[in-house]
CSV table of C-alpha atoms in Angstrom, one decimal:
chain,number,residue,atom,x,y,z
P,1,MET,CA,15.0,-9.7,3.2
P,2,ILE,CA,13.0,-6.7,4.3
P,3,SER,CA,12.4,-6.5,8.1
P,4,VAL,CA,9.1,-5.6,9.6
P,5,PRO,CA,10.1,-2.0,10.5
P,6,ASP,CA,11.5,-1.5,6.9
P,7,ALA,CA,8.2,-2.8,5.5
P,8,ALA,CA,6.3,-0.3,7.6
P,9,VAL,CA,8.5,2.5,6.5
P,10,ALA,CA,8.0,1.6,2.9
P,11,VAL,CA,4.2,1.6,3.4
P,12,ALA,CA,4.3,5.0,5.1
P,13,PHE,CA,6.5,6.4,2.3
P,14,GLY,CA,4.1,5.0,-0.3
P,15,GLU,CA,1.1,6.5,1.5
P,16,LEU,CA,2.8,9.9,1.7
P,17,GLY,CA,3.8,9.9,-1.9
P,18,ARG,CA,0.3,8.9,-3.1
P,19,PHE,CA,-1.3,11.7,-1.1
P,20,ARG,CA,1.2,14.3,-2.5
P,21,ARG,CA,0.5,13.2,-6.1
P,22,GLU,CA,-3.3,13.4,-5.4
P,23,PHE,CA,-2.9,16.8,-3.7
P,24,TYR,CA,-1.1,18.1,-6.8
P,25,ARG,CA,-3.9,16.9,-9.0
P,26,CYS,CA,-6.4,18.7,-6.8
P,27,LEU,CA,-4.7,22.0,-7.7
P,28,THR,CA,-6.5,23.2,-10.8
P,29,GLY,CA,-4.8,26.6,-11.2
P,30,ARG,CA,-1.3,27.9,-10.4
P,31,ALA,CA,-0.6,24.3,-9.3
P,32,ASP,CA,3.2,24.5,-9.1
P,33,ALA,CA,3.1,27.7,-7.1
P,34,LEU,CA,0.6,26.4,-4.6
P,35,PHE,CA,2.3,23.1,-4.2
P,36,GLU,CA,5.7,24.6,-3.6
P,37,LEU,CA,4.1,27.1,-1.1
P,38,THR,CA,2.9,24.1,0.9
P,39,ASP,CA,6.3,22.5,0.8
P,40,ALA,CA,7.9,25.7,2.0
P,41,LEU,CA,5.3,25.8,4.8
P,42,LEU,CA,6.4,22.3,5.9
P,43,CYS,CA,10.2,22.8,5.5
P,44,THR,CA,10.7,26.3,7.0
P,45,ASP,CA,12.3,26.4,10.4
P,46,GLY,CA,10.3,28.1,13.2
P,47,PRO,CA,6.8,29.5,13.2
P,48,VAL,CA,5.4,31.2,10.0
P,49,LYS,CA,5.1,34.9,10.5
P,50,THR,CA,4.5,36.2,7.0
P,51,LEU,CA,3.9,34.6,3.6
P,52,VAL,CA,6.8,36.4,1.9
P,53,ASP,CA,9.2,34.6,4.3
P,54,LEU,CA,8.1,31.3,2.8
P,55,THR,CA,9.2,32.4,-0.6
P,56,LEU,CA,12.8,32.6,0.7
P,57,ALA,CA,12.8,28.9,1.5
P,58,PRO,CA,14.9,26.7,-0.9
P,59,GLU,CA,11.8,24.6,-1.5
P,60,HIS,CA,10.0,27.6,-3.0
P,61,ARG,CA,11.7,28.2,-6.3
P,62,ARG,CA,9.4,31.0,-7.4
P,63,GLY,CA,9.1,34.7,-6.4
P,64,HIS,CA,6.8,36.3,-4.0
P,65,GLY,CA,4.6,37.5,-6.9
P,66,ALA,CA,3.9,34.0,-8.0
P,67,MET,CA,3.0,33.1,-4.4
P,68,TYR,CA,0.4,35.9,-4.1
P,69,ASP,CA,-0.9,35.1,-7.6
P,70,GLY,CA,-1.4,31.5,-6.7
P,71,LEU,CA,-3.4,32.4,-3.6
P,72,ASN,CA,-5.5,35.1,-5.3
P,73,ALA,CA,-6.0,33.5,-8.7
P,74,GLY,CA,-5.2,29.9,-8.2
P,75,GLY,CA,-7.7,27.0,-8.0
P,76,ILE,CA,-8.2,24.0,-5.7
P,77,ASP,CA,-10.7,21.2,-6.3
P,78,VAL,CA,-11.8,21.2,-2.7
P,79,GLN,CA,-14.2,18.3,-3.1
P,80,ARG,CA,-11.6,16.1,-4.6
P,81,LEU,CA,-9.1,17.1,-1.8
P,82,ARG,CA,-11.8,16.3,0.8
P,83,THR,CA,-12.2,12.8,-0.7
P,84,ALA,CA,-8.5,12.3,-0.7
P,85,VAL,CA,-8.2,13.2,3.0
P,86,ALA,CA,-11.2,11.0,3.9
P,87,GLY,CA,-9.6,8.0,2.2
P,88,LEU,CA,-6.5,8.0,4.5
P,89,PRO,CA,-6.2,5.7,7.5
P,90,LEU,CA,-8.0,6.9,10.6
P,91,SER,CA,-7.7,5.9,14.3
P,92,ARG,CA,-10.5,4.5,16.3
P,93,SER,CA,-11.4,4.4,20.0
P,94,ARG,CA,-10.9,1.4,22.2
P,95,GLU,CA,-14.3,0.0,21.4
P,96,GLY,CA,-13.6,0.4,17.7
P,97,ARG,CA,-15.6,3.4,16.8
P,98,LEU,CA,-14.7,6.5,14.9
P,99,MET,CA,-14.7,9.8,16.9
P,100,LEU,CA,-15.2,13.1,15.2
P,101,ALA,CA,-14.8,16.6,16.8
P,102,VAL,CA,-16.5,19.7,15.5
P,103,ASP,CA,-15.6,23.2,16.5
P,104,VAL,CA,-15.2,26.8,15.1
P,105,SER,CA,-12.0,28.7,15.0
P,106,PRO,CA,-11.9,32.3,13.9
P,107,TRP,CA,-9.5,34.0,11.5
P,108,LEU,CA,-9.7,37.5,13.1
P,109,ARG,CA,-9.6,40.5,10.7
P,110,PRO,CA,-10.7,43.4,12.8
P,111,ASP,CA,-9.1,46.2,10.6
P,112,ALA,CA,-9.9,44.7,7.2
P,113,ALA,CA,-12.8,47.0,6.2
P,114,THR,CA,-12.4,46.0,2.5
P,115,SER,CA,-12.7,42.3,3.2
P,116,PRO,CA,-16.2,40.9,2.6
P,117,ASP,CA,-18.2,38.3,4.6
P,118,ARG,CA,-16.7,39.1,8.0
P,119,LEU,CA,-18.7,38.2,11.0
P,120,PHE,CA,-18.4,39.0,14.7
P,121,CYS,CA,-16.4,36.2,16.2
P,122,HIS,CA,-16.5,35.3,19.9
P,123,VAL,CA,-13.1,35.5,21.5
P,124,HIS,CA,-12.5,34.3,25.1
P,125,GLY,CA,-10.8,36.7,27.6
P,126,ARG,CA,-9.0,35.8,30.7
P,127,SER,CA,-12.3,36.0,32.6
P,128,ARG,CA,-15.9,35.7,31.4
P,129,ASN,CA,-16.6,39.5,31.6
P,130,GLN,CA,-13.6,40.1,29.3
P,131,ASP,CA,-14.9,38.1,26.3
P,132,GLN,CA,-15.0,40.1,23.0
P,133,GLN,CA,-16.8,40.1,19.7
P,134,ILE,CA,-14.1,40.7,17.0
P,135,PRO,CA,-14.7,40.9,13.2
P,136,GLY,CA,-13.2,38.0,11.3
P,137,TRP,CA,-13.9,34.8,9.3
P,138,PRO,CA,-15.1,31.9,11.4
P,139,TYR,CA,-14.2,28.4,10.1
P,140,SER,CA,-16.0,25.2,11.1
P,141,PHE,CA,-13.6,22.3,11.3
P,142,VAL,CA,-14.3,18.6,11.5
P,143,ALA,CA,-11.5,16.3,12.6
P,144,ALA,CA,-11.1,12.7,13.5
P,145,LEU,CA,-9.8,12.1,17.1
P,146,GLU,CA,-7.3,9.5,18.4
P,147,PRO,CA,-7.6,7.5,21.6
P,148,GLY,CA,-5.4,8.6,24.5
P,149,ARG,CA,-3.5,11.8,25.2
P,150,THR,CA,-2.1,13.2,22.0
P,151,SER,CA,-1.8,16.4,20.0
P,152,TRP,CA,-2.6,14.7,16.7
P,153,THR,CA,-5.9,14.9,14.9
P,154,ALA,CA,-6.9,14.2,11.4
P,155,VAL,CA,-8.6,17.3,9.9
P,156,LEU,CA,-11.2,16.2,7.4
P,157,ASP,CA,-13.0,19.3,6.5
P,158,ALA,CA,-13.2,23.1,6.9
P,159,VAL,CA,-16.1,25.4,6.0
P,160,ARG,CA,-16.1,29.2,6.3
P,161,LEU,CA,-19.4,30.4,7.9
P,162,GLY,CA,-20.9,33.2,5.9
P,163,PRO,CA,-23.3,36.1,6.7
P,164,ASP,CA,-26.3,34.2,5.4
P,165,ASP,CA,-25.6,30.8,7.1
P,166,ASP,CA,-27.5,29.2,9.9
P,167,VAL,CA,-24.8,27.6,12.0
P,168,ALA,CA,-26.7,24.5,13.0
P,169,GLU,CA,-27.8,23.8,9.4
P,170,VAL,CA,-24.3,24.4,8.0
P,171,THR,CA,-22.7,22.2,10.7
P,172,ALA,CA,-25.2,19.4,10.1
P,173,GLY,CA,-24.6,19.5,6.4
P,174,GLN,CA,-20.9,19.5,6.9
P,175,VAL,CA,-21.0,16.5,9.2
P,176,ARG,CA,-23.4,14.7,6.8
P,177,ALA,CA,-21.0,15.3,3.9
P,178,VAL,CA,-18.0,14.1,6.0
P,179,LEU,CA,-19.9,11.0,7.0
P,180,HIS,CA,-20.8,10.1,3.4
P,181,ARG,CA,-17.2,10.5,2.4
P,182,LEU,CA,-16.1,8.2,5.2
P,183,LEU,CA,-18.7,5.6,4.3
P,184,ASP,CA,-17.6,5.7,0.6
P,185,ALA,CA,-14.0,5.2,1.8
P,186,GLY,CA,-15.0,2.1,3.7
P,187,HIS,CA,-14.3,3.5,7.2
P,188,TRP,CA,-17.8,2.3,8.4
P,189,HIS,CA,-19.8,-0.8,7.6
P,190,ASP,CA,-23.1,-2.3,8.8
P,191,GLY,CA,-22.7,-3.6,12.3
P,192,ASP,CA,-20.0,-1.2,13.3
P,193,PRO,CA,-20.7,1.2,16.3
P,194,ASP,CA,-22.2,4.5,15.5
P,195,VAL,CA,-19.8,7.3,14.7
P,196,LEU,CA,-19.4,9.6,17.8
P,197,VAL,CA,-19.6,13.3,16.9
P,198,VAL,CA,-18.4,15.5,19.7
P,199,PHE,CA,-19.4,19.2,20.1
P,200,ASP,CA,-18.5,21.9,22.6
P,201,SER,CA,-21.1,24.2,24.3
P,202,GLY,CA,-22.7,26.7,22.0
P,203,TYR,CA,-24.2,24.2,19.6
P,204,ASP,CA,-27.9,23.2,19.6
P,205,LEU,CA,-27.3,19.5,20.3
P,206,ALA,CA,-31.0,18.5,20.1
P,207,ARG,CA,-31.4,20.1,16.7
P,208,LEU,CA,-28.2,18.6,15.4
P,209,ALA,CA,-29.3,15.2,16.6
P,210,PHE,CA,-32.6,15.7,14.8
P,211,LEU,CA,-30.9,16.8,11.5
P,212,LEU,CA,-28.6,13.8,11.6
P,213,ALA,CA,-31.1,11.2,12.8
P,214,ASP,CA,-30.9,9.2,9.6
P,215,LEU,CA,-27.2,8.7,9.9
P,216,PRO,CA,-25.3,6.2,12.0
P,217,VAL,CA,-24.0,8.9,14.4
P,218,GLU,CA,-24.3,9.6,18.1
P,219,VAL,CA,-24.2,13.3,19.0
P,220,LEU,CA,-22.3,14.2,22.2
P,221,GLY,CA,-21.8,17.7,23.6
P,222,ARG,CA,-21.4,19.9,26.6
P,223,LEU,CA,-24.3,21.8,28.2
P,224,ARG,CA,-24.2,25.1,30.0
P,225,SER,CA,-24.7,24.7,33.8
P,226,ASP,CA,-27.8,26.9,33.7
P,227,ARG,CA,-29.8,24.7,31.3
P,228,VAL,CA,-33.2,23.2,32.2
P,229,LEU,CA,-34.1,19.9,30.7
P,230,ARG,CA,-37.3,17.8,31.1
P,231,LEU,CA,-37.6,14.3,32.6
P,232,PRO,CA,-39.5,11.6,30.7
P,233,ALA,CA,-43.3,11.8,31.0
P,234,LEU,CA,-44.9,9.6,33.6
P,235,PRO,CA,-47.0,6.7,32.5
P,236,ARG,CA,-50.6,7.6,31.9
P,237,ARG,CA,-53.0,6.5,34.6
P,238,PRO,CA,-55.9,4.3,33.5
P,239,GLY,CA,-59.0,6.3,32.8
P,240,THR,CA,-57.2,9.6,32.4
P,241,MET,CA,-58.8,11.8,29.7
P,242,GLY,CA,-57.1,14.4,27.5
P,243,ARG,CA,-53.9,14.5,25.6
P,244,PRO,CA,-51.0,12.4,26.9
P,245,ALA,CA,-48.2,14.3,28.5
P,246,LYS,CA,-45.1,14.7,26.4
P,247,HIS,CA,-42.8,16.0,29.2
P,248,GLY,CA,-42.1,15.2,32.8
P,249,GLY,CA,-40.8,17.4,35.5
P,250,GLU,CA,-38.1,20.0,35.1
P,251,PHE,CA,-34.5,19.1,35.7
P,252,HIS,CA,-32.4,22.2,36.6
P,253,LEU,CA,-28.8,21.5,36.1
P,254,ALA,CA,-28.0,24.2,38.8
P,255,ASP,CA,-30.5,22.9,41.3
P,256,ALA,CA,-29.8,19.5,42.8
P,257,GLY,CA,-33.2,19.5,44.4
P,258,THR,CA,-34.8,18.8,41.0
P,259,TRP,CA,-32.6,15.8,40.3
P,260,PRO,CA,-34.0,12.3,40.7
P,261,ALA,CA,-31.8,9.3,41.5
P,262,PRO,CA,-29.4,8.7,38.6
P,263,GLN,CA,-29.7,5.5,36.6
P,264,HIS,CA,-25.9,4.9,36.6
P,265,THR,CA,-23.1,6.0,38.9
P,266,ALA,CA,-19.5,5.2,38.1
P,267,THR,CA,-16.1,6.2,39.5
P,268,THR,CA,-12.8,6.0,37.6
P,269,ASP,CA,-9.3,6.6,38.8
P,270,THR,CA,-7.4,8.9,36.4
P,271,THR,CA,-3.8,10.0,36.4
P,272,ARG,CA,-4.5,13.8,35.8
P,273,TYR,CA,-7.8,14.4,37.6
P,274,GLY,CA,-7.9,12.0,40.5
P,275,VAL,CA,-11.1,10.2,41.0
P,276,ALA,CA,-13.7,11.0,38.3
P,277,THR,CA,-17.4,10.4,39.2
P,278,ALA,CA,-20.0,10.2,36.5
P,279,LEU,CA,-23.8,10.3,37.1
P,280,ALA,CA,-26.1,9.5,34.3
P,281,TRP,CA,-29.8,10.1,33.8
P,282,ASP,CA,-31.7,8.4,30.9
P,283,ARG,CA,-34.3,10.0,28.5
P,284,LEU,CA,-33.8,13.6,29.4
P,285,HIS,CA,-34.7,16.1,26.7
P,286,PRO,CA,-35.2,19.8,26.1
P,287,ARG,CA,-38.7,21.2,25.8
P,288,LEU,CA,-38.9,22.6,22.3
P,289,THR,CA,-41.0,25.6,21.4
P,290,ARG,CA,-42.0,27.1,18.1
P,291,ARG,CA,-39.3,29.7,18.2
P,292,ALA,CA,-36.1,30.4,16.2
P,293,ALA,CA,-35.0,27.2,14.4
P,294,TRP,CA,-38.2,25.3,15.2
P,295,LEU,CA,-40.5,28.1,13.9
P,296,ASP,CA,-41.2,26.5,10.5
P,297,HIS,CA,-41.2,22.9,11.7
P,298,ALA,CA,-44.2,21.0,10.2
P,299,GLY,CA,-46.3,19.0,12.6
P,300,ASP,CA,-45.8,18.4,16.3
P,301,LEU,CA,-42.5,19.2,17.8
P,302,PRO,CA,-40.4,16.1,18.4
P,303,VAL,CA,-39.3,14.9,21.8
P,304,LEU,CA,-35.5,14.4,21.5
P,305,GLU,CA,-34.5,12.2,24.4
P,306,GLY,CA,-30.9,11.4,25.3
P,307,THR,CA,-28.6,10.6,28.2
P,308,LEU,CA,-27.5,13.3,30.6
P,309,ILE,CA,-24.1,13.0,32.3
P,310,ARG,CA,-22.7,14.9,35.2
P,311,LEU,CA,-18.9,14.5,35.6
P,312,THR,CA,-16.9,15.7,38.6
P,313,VAL,CA,-13.2,15.2,39.3
P,314,GLN,CA,-11.0,15.7,42.4
P,315,HIS,CA,-8.6,18.3,40.9
P,316,LEU,CA,-7.5,19.9,37.6
P,317,PRO,CA,-3.9,20.4,36.4
P,318,GLY,CA,-2.5,23.6,37.8
P,319,ASP,CA,-4.4,23.4,41.1
P,320,ARG,CA,-7.5,24.9,39.5
P,321,ASP,CA,-10.9,24.4,41.2
P,322,PRO,CA,-12.9,21.8,39.2
P,323,LYS,CA,-16.5,22.5,38.3
P,324,PRO,CA,-19.0,19.9,37.3
P,325,LEU,CA,-19.1,19.1,33.6
P,326,TRP,CA,-22.6,18.4,32.0
P,327,LEU,CA,-22.8,16.3,28.9
P,328,TRP,CA,-25.7,15.3,26.7
P,329,SER,CA,-25.7,12.3,24.3
P,330,SER,CA,-28.4,11.6,21.7
P,331,ARG,CA,-28.4,7.9,22.7
P,332,THR,CA,-30.8,6.5,25.2
P,333,GLY,CA,-30.4,3.4,27.3
P,334,ALA,CA,-26.6,3.8,27.7
P,335,SER,CA,-24.8,1.2,29.8
P,336,PRO,CA,-22.4,2.2,32.6
P,337,SER,CA,-19.4,1.3,30.4
P,338,HIS,CA,-20.8,3.4,27.5
P,339,VAL,CA,-21.3,6.4,29.9
P,340,ASP,CA,-17.6,6.1,30.9
P,341,ASN,CA,-16.6,5.9,27.2
P,342,LEU,CA,-18.6,9.0,26.5
P,343,TRP,CA,-17.1,11.4,29.0
P,344,GLN,CA,-13.6,10.1,28.2
P,345,ALA,CA,-14.3,10.7,24.5
P,346,PHE,CA,-15.4,14.2,25.2
P,347,LEU,CA,-12.1,14.9,26.9
P,348,ARG,CA,-10.3,13.9,23.7
P,349,ARG,CA,-12.2,16.8,22.0
P,350,PHE,CA,-9.6,19.2,23.5
P,351,ASP,CA,-7.0,17.6,21.2
P,352,LEU,CA,-8.6,19.7,18.4
P,353,GLU,CA,-7.6,22.8,20.4
P,354,HIS,CA,-4.0,21.7,20.1
P,355,THR,CA,-4.5,21.5,16.3
P,356,PHE,CA,-5.9,25.0,16.2
P,357,ARG,CA,-2.9,26.3,18.2
P,358,LEU,CA,-0.5,24.5,15.8
P,359,PHE,CA,-2.3,26.0,12.8
P,360,LYS,CA,-2.1,29.5,14.1
P,361,GLN,CA,1.1,29.7,16.1
P,362,THR,CA,3.3,27.3,14.0
P,363,LEU,CA,1.9,27.0,10.5
P,364,GLY,CA,0.7,30.6,10.3
P,365,TRP,CA,-2.8,29.9,9.3
P,366,THR,CA,-4.1,33.3,10.3
P,367,ALA,CA,-0.8,35.2,9.7
P,368,PRO,CA,-1.6,36.4,6.1
P,369,ARG,CA,-3.5,39.6,5.6
P,370,LEU,CA,-5.5,38.4,2.6
P,371,ARG,CA,-8.3,40.6,1.4
P,372,SER,CA,-10.6,38.1,-0.3
P,373,PRO,CA,-12.3,35.3,1.6
P,374,GLU,CA,-11.7,33.0,-1.4
P,375,ALA,CA,-7.9,33.5,-1.0
P,376,ALA,CA,-8.3,32.7,2.7
P,377,ASP,CA,-10.1,29.5,1.8
P,378,ARG,CA,-7.3,28.4,-0.5
P,379,TRP,CA,-4.7,29.1,2.2
P,380,THR,CA,-6.8,27.2,4.7
P,381,TRP,CA,-6.8,24.1,2.5
P,382,LEU,CA,-3.1,24.4,1.9
P,383,VAL,CA,-2.5,24.4,5.7
P,384,ILE,CA,-4.8,21.3,6.0
P,385,ALA,CA,-2.9,19.5,3.2
P,386,GLY,CA,0.3,20.3,4.9
P,387,HIS,CA,-0.9,19.1,8.3
P,388,THR,CA,-2.1,15.9,6.6
P,389,GLN,CA,1.4,15.3,5.2
P,390,LEU,CA,2.8,15.8,8.7
P,391,ARG,CA,0.4,13.2,10.0
P,392,LEU,CA,1.5,10.7,7.3
P,393,ALA,CA,5.2,11.4,8.0
P,394,ARG,CA,4.9,11.1,11.8
P,395,GLY,CA,6.7,7.7,11.8
P,396,LEU,CA,9.3,8.7,9.2
P,397,THR,CA,11.2,11.6,10.8
P,398,GLN,CA,13.7,11.7,13.6
P,399,ASP,CA,13.4,13.8,16.8
P,400,LEU,CA,15.4,17.0,16.0
P,401,ARG,CA,15.0,18.5,19.4
P,402,ARG,CA,16.4,21.7,20.8
P,403,PRO,CA,19.1,21.4,23.5
P,404,TRP,CA,16.7,22.4,26.2
P,405,GLU,CA,14.0,20.0,25.2
P,406,ARG,CA,13.5,16.6,26.6
P,407,PRO,CA,14.0,13.5,24.4
P,408,THR,CA,10.8,12.0,23.0
P,409,ASP,CA,10.0,8.5,21.8
P,410,PRO,CA,9.8,8.4,18.0
P,411,ASP,CA,6.2,7.3,18.2
P,412,ARG,CA,5.3,10.2,20.5
P,413,LEU,CA,6.6,13.1,18.3
P,414,THR,CA,4.3,16.2,18.1
P,415,PRO,CA,3.3,17.7,14.8
P,416,ALA,CA,5.8,20.6,15.4
P,417,ARG,CA,8.7,18.2,15.9
P,418,VAL,CA,7.7,16.1,12.8
P,419,ARG,CA,7.8,19.4,10.8
P,420,ARG,CA,11.4,20.0,11.8
P,421,GLY,CA,12.5,16.8,10.0
P,422,PHE,CA,10.2,17.1,7.0
P,423,ARG,CA,12.9,19.1,5.0
P,424,TYR,CA,15.1,16.0,5.1
P,425,LEU,CA,12.2,13.7,4.2
P,426,ARG,CA,11.0,15.7,1.2
P,427,PRO,CA,13.9,14.7,-1.2
P,428,LYS,CA,13.0,11.1,-0.7
P,429,THR,CA,9.3,11.5,-1.6
P,430,THR,CA,7.3,12.6,-4.6
P,431,ARG,CA,7.9,16.2,-6.0
P,432,PRO,CA,5.5,16.7,-8.9
P,433,ALA,CA,5.8,20.5,-9.2
P,434,GLY,CA,7.5,21.6,-12.4
P,435,ALA,CA,10.5,24.0,-12.5
P,436,PRO,CA,9.7,27.7,-12.8
P,437,LYS,CA,9.9,29.2,-16.3
P,438,PRO,CA,12.2,32.2,-16.9
P,439,THR,CA,10.3,35.4,-17.1
P,440,THR,CA,10.8,39.2,-16.8
P,441,ALA,CA,9.1,41.6,-14.5
P,442,GLY,CA,6.1,43.5,-15.9
P,443,PRO,CA,6.1,47.2,-16.6
P,444,GLY,CA,4.2,48.1,-13.5
P,445,ARG,CA,2.2,51.3,-13.0
P,446,PRO,CA,3.5,54.3,-15.0
P,447,PRO,CA,5.5,56.7,-12.9
P,448,GLY,CA,3.4,59.4,-11.3
P,449,SER,CA,0.1,57.7,-11.8
P,450,LYS,CA,-2.2,57.0,-8.9
P,451,ASN,CA,-4.5,54.2,-8.1
P,452,ARG,CA,-8.0,55.5,-8.6
P,453,LEU,CA,-9.8,52.3,-8.0
P,454,HIS,CA,-10.7,52.3,-4.3
P,455,ALA,CA,-11.7,49.0,-2.7
P,456,ILE,CA,-15.3,48.7,-1.5
P,457,GLN,CA,-15.8,48.7,2.2
P,458,HIS,CA,-18.1,46.1,3.7
P,459,ASP,CA,-20.2,45.9,6.8
P,460,VAL,CA,-19.6,43.3,9.5
P,461,GLY,CA,-22.3,40.8,10.7
P,462,LYS,CA,-25.2,38.8,9.5
P,463,THR,CA,-27.1,39.9,6.4
P,464,THR,CA,-30.1,37.6,6.9
P,465,LYS,CA,-32.2,38.2,10.1
P,466,ARG,CA,-34.5,35.3,10.9
P,467,ASP,CA,-37.7,35.6,12.9
P,468,LYS,CA,-37.4,34.4,16.5
P,469,SER,CA,-41.1,33.9,17.1
P,470,LEU,CA,-44.5,34.0,15.4
P,471,LYS,CA,-45.0,37.5,16.9
P,472,ASP,CA,-41.9,38.8,15.2
P,473,ARG,CA,-43.1,37.3,11.9
P,474,LYS,CA,-46.5,39.0,12.1
P,475,GLN,CA,-44.9,42.3,13.0
P,476,ARG,CA,-42.6,42.3,10.0
């Protein structure tokens, strides 16, 4: 008789094997080389520093030339791979809703003058006045979050932002496509809570809420502390002539004198931050003007109301001074319990930062010095496919800890620790890649000849400049 744990292991092995077979089918060119490169990524000890080091792994049976040929000339059916990732099991919050996090992480390429489509990427310094703008390829990621403190996320999509892209429009289109794939996979049904999509500061939350208004989503994001919102308009007095007011008084986030009494006040005891106090105001909205993104909007500008939340805590880890955290949700009429769930869900957004750190420091996402952005896209999706396999194998590996590391429960292993045991798991699962065919090296360049084909150098930055106001459009 099969015990319950054995049955769960069998199900996990089956899920991992099915994804590996589907991942192999998504590789439309140089499939064997790309698949073995992903296996080498998962089975190599230590952080990935260079791609050629992966070709020395026993799991990679081909040479370094085949590896570079696969990245530069291979093919991946990205849409099919996105569908495969969206069909895997996903975690939900305590109230049973899906939580998605959206953020941009740059692949910095400051010295790659011959690499096209580079943009100036914002890089944080140790202090605000040390921030930099460094050339690179920015990638927008969408990942499903898990409840509770964890370093695991389920990366569902990645899109490279180009010189002609409008960040808000591309992000809204990306979230829309992810939602449709999740709906097709049966992760959401009528009557389920709206999917919560969490953003950090820097996103135009009101515009994203407007672009996604026809979907079952709730937009939640952080606001800068110097923002100014508007209160709801006061009821119109009887006999008043003229156009009804659309906006109420100003709400300065930095000026407590402009704050009315909050609709909800809640306190929560936390283990890491002490007592957390959340104040919530209903129906606050930004005052839109016909500038920038709203310049071509037809008709009257909408009033996009939501819930404003101010979160304060007693202390931060490391004895840092806590500052108030301002959040805005596209939902109005939120209950006190829903307000608590919102700010707790926003704190889970930082789990995506752990994923970015794993991608860059352990899996070597930004380690290769690839020239073409298309090759960078292929490598990005190989890393995502590898991370997805780690997520499926998290309950199948043992804790191969270093002597100086503390023991960890099997159900609390981090992605890096699961990766240590994947080499011993790989022989037990599907390996669809074929054996390499014997070949001989090419003749190469004739002795004494020089490369006369110089690579084209490309400028950095946006190529499409959009008008910020009607005055700018008239002066053009």
